[in-house]
Coordinates of C-alpha atoms in Angstrom, one line a residue:
Chain A
X1 CA -46.8 -3.2 -17.2
X2 CA -47.6 -1.4 -13.9
X3 CA -45.6 -2.0 -10.7
X4 CA -48.3 -4.1 -9.2
X5 CA -48.7 -6.2 -12.3
X6 CA -45.0 -6.9 -12.4
X7 CA -44.9 -7.8 -8.7
X8 CA -47.8 -10.2 -9.1
X9 CA -46.2 -11.7 -12.2
X10 CA -42.9 -12.4 -10.3
X11 CA -44.9 -13.8 -7.3
X12 CA -47.0 -16.1 -9.5
X13 CA -43.8 -17.3 -11.2
X14 CA -42.4 -18.1 -7.7
X15 CA -45.6 -19.9 -6.9
X16 CA -45.2 -22.1 -10.0
X17 CA -41.5 -22.6 -9.1
X18 CA -42.3 -23.9 -5.6
X19 CA -45.3 -26.0 -6.8
X20 CA -43.1 -27.6 -9.5
X21 CA -40.6 -28.7 -6.8
X22 CA -43.4 -29.7 -4.5
X23 CA -44.7 -32.1 -7.2
X24 CA -41.2 -33.2 -8.1
X25 CA -40.7 -34.3 -4.5
X26 CA -43.1 -37.2 -5.2
X27 CA -40.3 -38.8 -7.3
X28 CA -37.9 -38.7 -4.4
X29 CA -37.4 -41.8 -2.2
X30 CA -39.8 -41.8 0.8
X31 CA -37.1 -41.6 3.4
X32 CA -35.7 -38.4 1.9
X33 CA -39.0 -36.7 1.1
X34 CA -40.0 -35.0 4.4
X35 CA -37.6 -32.1 4.4
X36 CA -38.2 -31.0 0.7
X37 CA -41.9 -31.2 1.3
X38 CA -41.6 -28.9 4.3
X39 CA -39.4 -26.5 2.4
X40 CA -41.7 -26.4 -0.7
X41 CA -44.8 -26.0 1.4
X42 CA -43.2 -23.1 3.3
X43 CA -42.3 -21.5 -0.1
X44 CA -45.8 -21.9 -1.4
X45 CA -47.3 -20.5 1.8
X46 CA -45.0 -17.5 2.0
X47 CA -45.6 -16.7 -1.7
X48 CA -49.3 -16.8 -1.2
X49 CA -49.0 -14.5 1.9
X50 CA -46.9 -12.0 -0.1
X51 CA -49.3 -12.2 -3.0
X52 CA -52.1 -11.4 -0.5
X53 CA -50.2 -8.5 0.9
X54 CA -49.5 -7.1 -2.6
X55 CA -53.2 -7.4 -3.6
X56 CA -54.3 -5.8 -0.4
X57 CA -51.9 -2.9 -0.9
X58 CA -53.1 -2.5 -4.5
X59 CA -56.7 -2.3 -3.3
X60 CA -55.9 0.2 -0.6
X61 CA -54.1 2.3 -3.3
X62 CA -50.8 2.2 -1.4
X63 CA -47.5 2.9 -3.1
X64 CA -45.5 -0.2 -3.8
X65 CA -41.8 -0.3 -2.9
X66 CA -40.5 -2.0 -6.0
X67 CA -38.3 -1.6 -9.0
X68 CA -39.7 0.0 -12.1
X69 CA -40.7 -2.6 -14.7
X70 CA -38.0 -3.4 -17.2
X71 CA -38.1 -1.4 -20.4
X72 CA -37.8 -3.1 -23.8
X73 CA -34.2 -1.9 -24.0
X74 CA -33.3 -3.4 -20.6
X75 CA -34.9 -6.7 -21.6
X76 CA -32.9 -6.6 -24.8
X77 CA -29.7 -6.0 -22.8
X78 CA -30.6 -8.8 -20.4
X79 CA -31.3 -11.2 -23.3
X80 CA -28.0 -10.4 -25.0
X81 CA -26.0 -10.7 -21.8
X82 CA -27.5 -14.0 -20.9
X83 CA -27.6 -15.4 -24.4
X84 CA -24.0 -14.4 -25.1
X85 CA -22.8 -15.9 -21.8
X86 CA -24.5 -19.2 -22.6
X87 CA -23.0 -19.2 -26.1
X88 CA -19.6 -18.3 -24.6
X89 CA -19.7 -21.3 -22.3
X90 CA -20.9 -23.6 -25.0
X91 CA -18.2 -22.5 -27.4
X92 CA -15.5 -22.6 -24.8
X93 CA -16.2 -26.3 -24.2
X94 CA -16.0 -26.9 -27.9
X95 CA -13.4 -24.5 -29.3
X96 CA -11.3 -24.0 -26.2
X97 CA -11.2 -21.3 -23.5
X98 CA -8.7 -18.9 -24.9
X99 CA -10.0 -18.6 -28.4
X100 CA -13.5 -18.2 -27.2
X101 CA -12.6 -15.7 -24.6
X102 CA -10.8 -13.6 -27.2
X103 CA -13.8 -13.6 -29.5
X104 CA -16.3 -13.1 -26.7
X105 CA -14.5 -10.2 -25.1
X106 CA -14.1 -8.4 -28.4
X107 CA -17.7 -8.8 -29.4
X108 CA -19.2 -8.2 -26.0
X109 CA -17.2 -5.0 -25.4
X110 CA -18.0 -3.7 -28.8
X111 CA -21.7 -4.4 -28.3
X112 CA -21.6 -2.8 -24.8
X113 CA -19.8 0.4 -25.9
X114 CA -19.1 0.7 -29.6
X115 CA -17.7 4.2 -29.3
X116 CA -14.1 3.3 -28.3
X117 CA -11.1 3.0 -30.6
X118 CA -11.4 -0.1 -32.7
X119 CA -8.0 -1.5 -32.0
X120 CA -8.7 -1.3 -28.2
X121 CA -11.2 -4.3 -28.3
X122 CA -8.8 -7.0 -29.6
X123 CA -5.9 -5.5 -27.6
X124 CA -7.8 -5.7 -24.3
X125 CA -9.1 -9.2 -25.2
X126 CA -5.6 -10.4 -26.0
X127 CA -4.3 -8.8 -22.8
X128 CA -6.9 -10.6 -20.8
X129 CA -6.0 -13.9 -22.4
X130 CA -2.4 -13.4 -21.7
X131 CA -3.0 -12.5 -18.0
X132 CA -5.2 -15.5 -17.5
X133 CA -2.7 -17.8 -19.3
X134 CA 0.2 -16.6 -17.2
X135 CA -1.6 -16.2 -14.0
X136 CA -3.8 -19.2 -13.9
X137 CA -2.2 -21.8 -16.2
X138 CA 1.5 -21.1 -15.6
X139 CA 1.8 -19.6 -12.1
X140 CA -1.2 -21.2 -10.3
X141 CA -1.6 -24.4 -12.4
X142 CA -5.3 -24.2 -12.3
X143 CA -7.1 -26.6 -14.7
X144 CA -8.5 -24.5 -17.5
X145 CA -11.2 -25.6 -20.0
X146 CA -9.7 -27.0 -23.2
X147 CA -11.2 -27.7 -26.7
X148 CA -10.4 -28.1 -30.4
X149 CA -8.2 -25.0 -30.4
X150 CA -6.6 -23.5 -27.3
Chain B
X1 CA 0.6 -19.2 22.2
X2 CA 2.4 -21.7 20.0
X3 CA -0.3 -21.4 17.4
X4 CA -0.1 -17.6 17.5
X5 CA 3.6 -17.6 16.9
X6 CA 3.3 -20.1 14.2
X7 CA 0.5 -18.1 12.6
X8 CA 2.5 -14.9 12.7
X9 CA 5.7 -16.5 11.2
X10 CA 3.8 -18.3 8.5
X11 CA 1.8 -15.2 7.5
X12 CA 5.1 -13.3 7.3
X13 CA 6.7 -15.7 4.8
X14 CA 7.5 -14.1 1.5
X15 CA 4.8 -15.9 -0.5
X16 CA 2.1 -15.1 2.0
X17 CA 3.2 -11.5 2.2
X18 CA 3.0 -11.3 -1.6
X19 CA -0.5 -12.8 -1.4
X20 CA -1.5 -10.2 1.2
X21 CA -0.2 -7.3 -0.9
X22 CA -2.0 -8.6 -4.0
X23 CA -5.2 -9.2 -2.1
X24 CA -5.1 -5.8 -0.5
X25 CA -4.4 -4.0 -3.8
X26 CA -7.2 -5.8 -5.6
X27 CA -9.5 -5.4 -2.6
X28 CA -9.0 -1.6 -2.5
X29 CA -9.6 -1.4 -6.2
X30 CA -12.8 -3.5 -5.9
X31 CA -14.0 -1.4 -2.9
X32 CA -13.2 1.9 -4.7
X33 CA -15.5 1.1 -7.6
X34 CA -19.1 1.8 -6.8
X35 CA -21.2 -1.3 -7.7
X36 CA -18.4 -3.7 -6.9
X37 CA -17.9 -4.9 -3.4
X38 CA -15.8 -7.1 -1.1
X39 CA -18.3 -9.9 -1.7
X40 CA -17.8 -9.8 -5.4
X41 CA -14.0 -9.4 -5.1
X42 CA -13.7 -12.5 -2.9
X43 CA -16.2 -14.5 -5.0
X44 CA -14.2 -13.7 -8.2
X45 CA -10.8 -14.4 -6.5
X46 CA -11.8 -17.7 -4.8
X47 CA -10.7 -19.7 -7.9
X48 CA -7.4 -17.9 -7.8
X49 CA -6.9 -18.9 -4.2
X50 CA -7.8 -22.5 -5.2
X51 CA -4.6 -22.9 -7.0
X52 CA -2.6 -21.8 -4.0
X53 CA -1.6 -23.4 -0.8
X54 CA -4.6 -23.0 1.5
X55 CA -3.0 -20.6 4.0
X56 CA -1.7 -18.4 1.1
X57 CA -5.1 -18.5 -0.7
X58 CA -7.0 -17.5 2.4
X59 CA -4.5 -14.7 3.1
X60 CA -5.2 -13.4 -0.4
X61 CA -8.9 -13.4 0.4
X62 CA -8.3 -11.7 3.8
X63 CA -6.4 -9.0 1.9
X64 CA -9.4 -8.5 -0.4
X65 CA -11.8 -8.2 2.5
X66 CA -9.6 -5.7 4.4
X67 CA -8.8 -3.7 1.3
X68 CA -12.3 -3.5 0.0
X69 CA -13.6 -2.4 3.4
X70 CA -11.3 0.5 3.3
X71 CA -11.5 1.1 -0.5
X72 CA -15.1 2.1 -0.4
X73 CA -14.2 5.2 1.5
X74 CA -11.9 6.5 -1.3
X75 CA -14.8 7.2 -3.7
X76 CA -17.0 8.3 -0.8
X77 CA -14.5 11.0 0.1
X78 CA -13.5 12.1 -3.4
X79 CA -16.7 11.8 -5.4
X80 CA -19.3 11.4 -2.6
X81 CA -20.3 8.0 -4.1
X82 CA -19.5 5.3 -1.6
X83 CA -17.8 2.4 -3.2
X84 CA -19.5 0.1 -0.7
X85 CA -22.8 0.8 1.2
X86 CA -20.9 0.9 4.5
X87 CA -18.7 3.7 3.3
X88 CA -21.7 6.1 3.1
X89 CA -21.2 7.4 6.6
X90 CA -17.6 8.2 5.8
X91 CA -18.7 10.4 3.0
X92 CA -20.8 12.6 5.3
X93 CA -17.7 14.3 6.6
X94 CA -15.1 13.0 4.2
X95 CA -16.5 14.7 1.1
X96 CA -17.1 18.1 2.7
X97 CA -13.5 17.9 4.0
X98 CA -12.3 17.1 0.5
X99 CA -14.3 20.1 -0.9
X100 CA -12.5 22.3 1.6
X101 CA -9.2 21.3 0.0
X102 CA -8.2 18.7 2.5
X103 CA -8.9 15.5 0.5
X104 CA -5.5 14.1 1.4
X105 CA -6.1 14.5 5.1
X106 CA -9.5 12.8 4.7
X107 CA -7.9 9.9 2.8
X108 CA -5.2 9.6 5.4
X109 CA -7.7 9.6 8.3
X110 CA -9.8 7.0 6.5
X111 CA -6.7 4.7 6.0
X112 CA -5.5 5.1 9.6
X113 CA -8.9 4.6 11.2
X114 CA -9.5 1.5 9.0
X115 CA -6.2 0.1 10.2
X116 CA -7.0 0.6 13.9
X117 CA -10.5 -0.9 13.3
X118 CA -9.1 -3.9 11.6
X119 CA -6.4 -4.3 14.3
X120 CA -8.9 -4.3 17.1
X121 CA -11.3 -6.6 15.2
X122 CA -8.3 -8.9 14.8
X123 CA -7.5 -8.9 18.5
X124 CA -11.2 -9.8 19.2
X125 CA -11.1 -12.6 16.6
X126 CA -7.8 -14.0 18.0
X127 CA -9.1 -14.0 21.6
X128 CA -12.8 -14.8 21.4
X129 CA -12.9 -17.3 18.5
X130 CA -10.8 -20.2 19.9
X131 CA -12.8 -20.3 23.2
X132 CA -16.1 -20.1 21.4
X133 CA -14.9 -22.8 19.0
X134 CA -14.0 -25.2 21.9
X135 CA -17.5 -24.5 23.4
X136 CA -19.0 -25.6 20.1
X137 CA -17.7 -29.1 20.9
X138 CA -20.6 -29.4 23.3
X139 CA -23.0 -29.3 20.4
X140 CA -24.7 -32.5 19.3
X141 CA -27.3 -32.9 16.5
X142 CA -30.0 -31.2 18.6
X143 CA -27.9 -28.1 19.1
X144 CA -27.0 -28.1 15.4
X145 CA -30.7 -28.0 14.6
X146 CA -31.2 -25.0 16.9
X147 CA -28.1 -23.3 15.6
X148 CA -29.4 -23.6 12.1
X149 CA -32.8 -22.3 13.2
X150 CA -31.1 -19.4 14.9
X151 CA -29.1 -18.7 11.7
X152 CA -32.2 -18.9 9.6
X153 CA -34.1 -16.5 11.8
X154 CA -31.4 -13.9 11.1
X155 CA -33.2 -13.7 7.7
X156 CA -36.0 -11.8 9.5
X157 CA -33.5 -9.3 10.8
X158 CA -31.8 -9.1 7.4
X159 CA -35.0 -8.3 5.6
X160 CA -36.6 -6.1 8.2
X161 CA -38.0 -3.9 5.3
X162 CA -40.0 -6.9 4.0
X163 CA -39.8 -9.9 6.2
X164 CA -42.0 -12.2 4.0
X165 CA -39.9 -11.5 1.0
X166 CA -36.8 -12.2 3.0
X167 CA -38.2 -15.5 4.2
X168 CA -39.1 -16.4 0.6
X169 CA -35.5 -15.8 -0.3
X170 CA -34.4 -18.0 2.6
X171 CA -36.7 -20.8 1.4
X172 CA -35.3 -20.6 -2.1
X173 CA -31.9 -21.0 -0.5
X174 CA -33.2 -24.0 1.5
X175 CA -34.5 -25.5 -1.8
X176 CA -31.1 -25.0 -3.5
X177 CA -29.6 -26.9 -0.5
X178 CA -32.1 -29.8 -1.1
X179 CA -30.7 -30.5 -4.6
X180 CA -28.5 -33.6 -4.9
X181 CA -28.2 -36.5 -2.5
X182 CA -29.9 -36.2 0.8
X183 CA -27.4 -35.9 3.6
X184 CA -28.5 -38.9 5.6
X185 CA -29.4 -41.7 3.2
X186 CA -27.9 -40.6 0.0
X187 CA -31.1 -40.7 -2.1
X188 CA -31.1 -38.3 -5.1
X189 CA -33.4 -35.3 -5.0
X190 CA -34.3 -32.9 -7.9
X191 CA -31.4 -34.1 -10.1
X192 CA -33.7 -34.8 -13.1
X193 CA -31.4 -37.5 -14.3
X194 CA -28.3 -35.3 -14.3
X195 CA -25.3 -37.0 -12.8
X196 CA -23.6 -33.6 -12.2
X197 CA -26.4 -32.6 -9.9
X198 CA -25.9 -35.6 -7.6
X199 CA -23.4 -33.7 -5.4
X200 CA -25.8 -30.8 -5.2
X201 CA -25.2 -27.2 -6.1
X202 CA -21.5 -26.6 -5.5
X203 CA -20.9 -23.9 -2.9
X204 CA -18.6 -21.5 -4.7
X205 CA -20.4 -21.4 -8.1
X206 CA -23.7 -21.0 -6.4
X207 CA -22.4 -18.1 -4.3
X208 CA -20.6 -16.5 -7.2
X209 CA -23.8 -16.8 -9.2
X210 CA -26.0 -15.3 -6.5
X211 CA -23.8 -12.3 -5.7
X212 CA -21.5 -11.7 -8.7
X213 CA -23.6 -12.7 -11.8
X214 CA -26.7 -11.0 -10.5
X215 CA -24.6 -7.8 -9.9
X216 CA -23.0 -8.1 -13.3
X217 CA -26.5 -8.5 -15.0
X218 CA -27.6 -5.3 -13.1
X219 CA -24.5 -3.5 -14.4
X220 CA -25.2 -4.6 -18.0
X221 CA -29.0 -4.1 -18.0
X222 CA -29.1 -0.9 -16.1
X223 CA -25.8 0.4 -17.4
X224 CA -24.9 2.0 -14.1
X225 CA -23.3 5.4 -14.6
X226 CA -19.6 5.3 -14.5
X227 CA -18.2 7.7 -11.8
X228 CA -16.4 10.8 -13.2
X229 CA -13.3 11.0 -11.1
X230 CA -10.9 13.2 -13.0
X231 CA -12.0 16.5 -11.5
X232 CA -12.2 14.9 -8.0
X233 CA -8.7 13.5 -8.2
X234 CA -7.5 17.1 -8.8
X235 CA -8.9 17.9 -5.3
X236 CA -6.2 15.8 -3.7
X237 CA -3.9 18.4 -2.1
X238 CA -0.2 18.2 -1.1
X239 CA 0.1 17.2 2.5
X240 CA 3.0 15.7 4.4
X241 CA 2.0 12.9 6.8
X242 CA 2.8 13.7 10.4
X243 CA 3.4 11.2 13.2
X244 CA 0.3 12.5 14.9
X245 CA -1.8 11.5 11.9
X246 CA -1.2 7.8 12.7
X247 CA -3.2 7.9 15.9
X248 CA -5.0 11.3 16.1
X249 CA -8.1 10.1 17.9
X250 CA -7.2 7.0 20.0
X251 CA -10.4 6.9 22.1
X252 CA -12.6 7.1 19.0
X253 CA -10.6 4.4 17.2
X254 CA -10.8 2.1 20.3
X255 CA -14.4 2.7 21.2
X256 CA -15.9 2.7 17.7
X257 CA -13.9 -0.4 16.8
X258 CA -15.3 -2.2 19.8
X259 CA -18.8 -1.1 18.7
X260 CA -18.1 -2.3 15.2
X261 CA -16.7 -5.6 16.3
X262 CA -19.7 -6.3 18.5
X263 CA -22.0 -5.4 15.7
X264 CA -20.0 -7.8 13.5
X265 CA -20.4 -10.6 16.0
X266 CA -24.2 -10.2 15.9
X267 CA -25.2 -12.1 12.8
X268 CA -26.9 -10.0 10.0
X269 CA -26.2 -6.6 11.7
X270 CA -23.9 -5.7 8.8
X271 CA -21.3 -3.2 7.7
X272 CA -23.6 -0.2 7.2
X273 CA -25.1 -0.5 10.7
X274 CA -21.6 -0.6 12.2
X275 CA -20.4 2.4 10.2
X276 CA -23.5 4.5 11.1
X277 CA -23.1 3.5 14.8
X278 CA -19.4 4.4 14.6
X279 CA -20.3 7.8 13.2
X280 CA -22.9 8.4 16.0
X281 CA -20.5 7.2 18.7
X282 CA -17.7 9.4 17.4
X283 CA -20.0 12.3 17.5
X284 CA -21.0 11.5 21.0
X285 CA -17.4 11.3 22.1
X286 CA -16.3 14.4 20.3
X287 CA -15.6 17.7 22.0
X288 CA -16.9 19.4 18.9
X289 CA -20.0 17.5 17.8
X290 CA -21.4 20.6 16.1
X291 CA -18.7 20.3 13.4
X292 CA -19.9 16.9 12.3
X293 CA -21.2 17.0 8.8
X294 CA -19.1 20.0 7.8
X295 CA -15.9 18.1 7.1
X296 CA -14.6 17.0 10.4
X297 CA -11.9 14.4 10.7
X298 CA -13.5 12.7 13.6
X299 CA -16.5 12.0 11.4
X300 CA -14.2 9.9 9.2
X301 CA -12.4 8.2 12.1
X302 CA -15.6 6.8 13.7
X303 CA -17.3 5.1 10.8
X304 CA -14.1 3.8 9.2
X305 CA -12.8 2.2 12.4
X306 CA -16.2 0.6 13.2
X307 CA -16.6 -0.6 9.6
X308 CA -13.2 -2.3 9.5
X309 CA -13.5 -3.7 13.1
X310 CA -16.5 -5.6 11.7
X311 CA -14.2 -7.8 9.7
X312 CA -12.8 -9.6 12.8
X313 CA -16.3 -9.6 14.5
X314 CA -18.1 -11.1 11.5
X315 CA -15.6 -13.9 11.2
X316 CA -16.1 -15.0 14.9
X317 CA -19.6 -16.7 14.4
X318 CA -18.6 -17.9 10.9
X319 CA -15.4 -19.6 11.9
X320 CA -16.6 -21.0 15.2
X321 CA -20.3 -21.9 14.6
X322 CA -20.6 -21.9 10.9
X323 CA -23.0 -19.0 10.9
X324 CA -22.1 -16.4 8.3
X325 CA -23.3 -13.2 9.7
X326 CA -23.0 -11.2 6.5
X327 CA -22.6 -11.7 2.8
X328 CA -18.8 -11.4 2.8
X329 CA -18.4 -14.0 5.5
X330 CA -20.8 -16.3 3.7
X331 CA -18.5 -16.2 0.6
X332 CA -15.5 -16.6 2.8
X333 CA -17.1 -19.6 4.4
X334 CA -17.5 -21.1 0.9
X335 CA -13.7 -20.4 0.4
X336 CA -12.9 -22.2 3.6
X337 CA -14.9 -25.2 2.6
X338 CA -13.3 -25.2 -0.8
X339 CA -9.9 -25.5 0.9
X340 CA -11.2 -28.4 3.0
X341 CA -11.8 -26.4 6.2
X342 CA -15.0 -26.8 8.2
X343 CA -16.0 -24.1 10.7
X344 CA -15.8 -25.3 14.3
X345 CA -13.2 -26.4 16.8
X346 CA -11.1 -28.3 14.2
X347 CA -10.3 -25.0 12.6
X348 CA -8.4 -23.9 15.7
X349 CA -6.8 -27.3 16.5
X350 CA -6.3 -29.7 13.6
X351 CA -6.2 -27.0 11.0
X352 CA -4.5 -24.4 13.1
X353 CA -1.6 -24.3 10.7
X354 CA -4.0 -22.7 8.1
X355 CA -6.4 -20.8 10.4
X356 CA -3.9 -18.8 12.4
X357 CA -1.9 -17.6 9.3
X358 CA -5.3 -16.5 7.8
X359 CA -6.1 -14.6 11.0
X360 CA -2.7 -12.9 11.0
X361 CA -3.2 -12.3 7.3
X362 CA -5.9 -9.9 8.3
X363 CA -3.7 -7.7 10.4
X364 CA -0.8 -7.9 7.9
X365 CA -3.2 -6.8 5.1
X366 CA -4.3 -4.0 7.3
X367 CA -0.7 -2.8 7.7
X368 CA -0.3 -3.0 3.9
X369 CA -3.6 -1.2 3.4
X370 CA -2.5 1.7 5.6
X371 CA 0.8 2.0 3.8
X372 CA -0.9 1.9 0.4
X373 CA -3.6 4.2 1.6
X374 CA -1.1 6.8 2.8
X375 CA 1.0 6.6 -0.3
X376 CA -1.4 6.1 -3.2
X377 CA -5.1 6.5 -2.4
X378 CA -5.2 9.0 -5.3
X379 CA -4.1 6.2 -7.8
X380 CA -6.8 3.9 -6.5
X381 CA -9.5 6.4 -7.2
X382 CA -8.5 6.2 -10.9
X383 CA -9.8 2.6 -11.1
X384 CA -13.1 4.3 -11.7
X385 CA -11.8 5.3 -15.1
X386 CA -11.8 1.7 -16.3
X387 CA -14.5 1.5 -19.0
X388 CA -17.4 -0.5 -17.8
X389 CA -17.5 -2.8 -20.9
X390 CA -14.0 -4.1 -20.2
X391 CA -14.7 -4.4 -16.5
X392 CA -17.9 -6.5 -16.9
X393 CA -16.4 -8.7 -19.6
X394 CA -13.3 -9.3 -17.4
X395 CA -15.4 -10.2 -14.4
X396 CA -17.6 -12.5 -16.4
X397 CA -14.6 -14.3 -17.8
X398 CA -13.1 -14.7 -14.3
X399 CA -16.4 -16.0 -12.8
X400 CA -16.7 -18.5 -15.6
X401 CA -13.2 -19.6 -15.1
X402 CA -13.6 -19.7 -11.4
X403 CA -16.7 -21.8 -11.4
X404 CA -15.1 -24.2 -13.9
X405 CA -11.9 -24.5 -11.9
X406 CA -13.8 -25.3 -8.6
X407 CA -15.3 -28.6 -9.9
X408 CA -13.4 -29.0 -13.2
X409 CA -16.8 -29.2 -15.0
X410 CA -19.0 -27.0 -17.1
X411 CA -22.1 -28.1 -15.1
X412 CA -20.8 -25.7 -12.3
X413 CA -20.7 -22.9 -14.8
X414 CA -24.3 -23.4 -15.9
X415 CA -25.3 -23.7 -12.2
X416 CA -23.6 -20.4 -11.6
X417 CA -25.4 -18.7 -14.5
X418 CA -28.7 -20.2 -13.3
X419 CA -28.2 -18.9 -9.7
X420 CA -27.2 -15.5 -11.2
X421 CA -30.4 -15.2 -13.1
X422 CA -32.4 -16.2 -10.1
X423 CA -30.4 -13.7 -8.0
X424 CA -31.0 -11.0 -10.5
X425 CA -34.8 -11.4 -10.5
X426 CA -34.9 -11.7 -6.7
X427 CA -33.0 -8.5 -6.5
X428 CA -35.5 -6.8 -8.7
X429 CA -38.2 -8.2 -6.4
X430 CA -36.3 -6.6 -3.4
X431 CA -35.5 -10.0 -1.9
X432 CA -32.3 -9.9 0.2
X433 CA -29.7 -12.2 -1.5
X434 CA -28.0 -12.8 1.8
X435 CA -31.2 -14.6 2.9
X436 CA -30.9 -16.9 -0.1
X437 CA -27.3 -17.7 0.8
X438 CA -28.1 -18.2 4.5
X439 CA -30.8 -20.7 3.6
X440 CA -28.5 -22.5 1.1
X441 CA -25.7 -22.8 3.7
X442 CA -27.7 -23.6 6.8
X443 CA -30.4 -25.8 5.2
X444 CA -28.3 -29.0 5.0
X445 CA -27.0 -28.4 8.5
X446 CA -30.6 -28.2 9.8
X447 CA -31.7 -31.2 7.8
X448 CA -28.8 -33.3 8.9
X449 CA -29.2 -32.4 12.5
X450 CA -33.0 -33.0 12.4
X451 CA -32.7 -36.4 10.7
X452 CA -30.0 -37.6 13.1
X453 CA -32.0 -36.4 16.1
X454 CA -35.1 -38.3 14.9
X455 CA -33.0 -41.5 14.2
X456 CA -31.3 -41.3 17.6
X457 CA -34.4 -40.7 19.6
X458 CA -36.7 -43.1 17.6
X459 CA -39.5 -40.7 16.7
X460 CA -40.3 -37.2 15.7
X461 CA -42.0 -36.4 19.0
X462 CA -39.1 -37.7 21.1
X463 CA -36.7 -35.8 18.9
X464 CA -38.5 -32.6 19.4
X465 CA -38.7 -33.3 23.1
X466 CA -35.0 -33.9 23.3
X467 CA -34.4 -30.5 21.6
X468 CA -36.5 -28.4 24.0
X469 CA -35.0 -29.9 27.1
X470 CA -31.4 -29.2 26.4
X471 CA -30.1 -26.0 28.0
X472 CA -28.0 -24.8 25.0
X473 CA -31.0 -25.6 22.7
X474 CA -33.3 -23.5 24.9
X475 CA -30.9 -20.5 24.8
X476 CA -30.5 -20.8 21.0
X477 CA -34.3 -21.1 20.6
X478 CA -34.8 -18.1 22.8
X479 CA -32.2 -16.2 20.7
X480 CA -34.1 -17.3 17.6
X481 CA -37.4 -15.9 19.0
X482 CA -35.7 -12.6 19.9
X483 CA -34.2 -12.5 16.4
X484 CA -37.6 -13.0 14.8
X485 CA -39.4 -10.6 17.1
X486 CA -36.7 -7.8 16.8
X487 CA -37.9 -6.3 13.5
X488 CA -41.5 -6.2 14.7
X489 CA -40.6 -4.6 18.0
X490 CA -38.4 -2.1 16.2
X491 CA -41.2 -1.2 13.8
X492 CA -43.7 -0.9 16.7
X493 CA -41.3 1.4 18.7
X494 CA -40.7 3.5 15.6
X495 CA -44.4 3.9 15.1
X496 CA -45.0 4.7 18.7
X497 CA -42.2 7.3 18.6
X498 CA -43.7 8.9 15.5
X499 CA -47.1 9.2 17.2

């Protein structure tokens, strides 16, 4: 995907995003509608302006100041990072924070850099759990998520 | 005076001192690691502060802010990789000085200049903020609308590279602020049947998501190169601190700090600008300007004092008018709100028992910072040896925990992740994330003010008329116009100069 294609893809996505909220504003009570309508209209207008600027730059053959498109490897990293985070939160609410954190930290760290000594992963995860337990639960009495286990 | 004494004594209590030490140490560590920043440090530690007494929690965060502002210079000096963008100017002379075999002198100068900068910023905050806060009592709904408009126009200045993209970011922030019950009538908006969204996007998880999760995703996806510090740490030479080292360039500290503080007061001007201005001012004041760039101590003193004076300066508009001028003060504003504090006059009267210790926490943290900087800057540089996988996993666990603890609900955690993903893609689109946060914070203020004005005056037309006839509103609207026009004028002048 070229830089311009990627930029246009993002902008079209933003256009869809604002249009969705613009249409959703119809479901809001009439007295509370005015402000979201203004905001969404502004969003749509500005995105169209930016889309126009991008197309004009492309036609003029100007260089685009943008990030390089994501490689397949980067997309894979992003998917794993996001997917694992969502699974982590889901499991934490079911199993309990400390158990899930231990499993998550071990698996995530191993996936991220599998070249370190094997015993390090569970040791660091255990250390993290211990620090959070002592610091948050005992010293600061902050409410922590709980589940079936701990 | 009574408040000042109370603030000082409370800040000096053992618990608060401990919080200041902890915050400063963590702040220096955050600042010293390229990729992490004061913003992320504060965002991650807000939940920790939540479990503490408000004054103690805010002192902890003040320590992080002060520590991180200085910490960025350690990696800038030793490895020529600024830990924070604002430390870039410090590296221009700091790294060459380290290469000459005077790394310790460079680190000492950076710590000392940072202390003086923070101290002068603190004096500014202590003297200017209370009077500006009492002036804000004159503000009614019309002035609040204009204030929010002025705050929003800062987006144009923030995103001077691409104003339209900055404005899009601002609108996304405004949209985030629309979610939940509307501020006047309490009707639900964009909740899609979710009870947890009725109260809107909670401040802290939203800000943690926008700043920290987006940064974490960048670190995971792009696998930012870890800085190799081992060889650089060996550059640290043996040097005994002399009394003269504690105030080698008084005029540079003073003037550059004043410049940094003023830049901090101007919303959106930012740390990098203050540091660059500090560098150029130090060069202008120097008797040996030709030595700048070759490893000159004055070249460290200028940017570091300006960069740290920005702390006090940036807190002035945030604490008095509720306008966060930069990313860090936006996150700090979230922390204040979490502790039940609302920016404005109340902060300096009703809540003075929390505000003044927090302000004194800044200067106490600066003192701790200079001591730590003089003794163990070398050790702080070693934080770069922490493997990135443990660092990212640890920060993610803390952000999840933090978001959960703020509202005691998993909905906040999902909101944080959602904001993080949006923030990540906006970053890739080169949209300034501070614009999103400004929109998110100022949107409800603008809407509330506008709705109240319309209700009080009876119609939209009368409401608008009442806005443009009030003197403070006129001044604020003029300031908004200038703020909007500034990037264009700047571009025009640059083009003219180039021709």
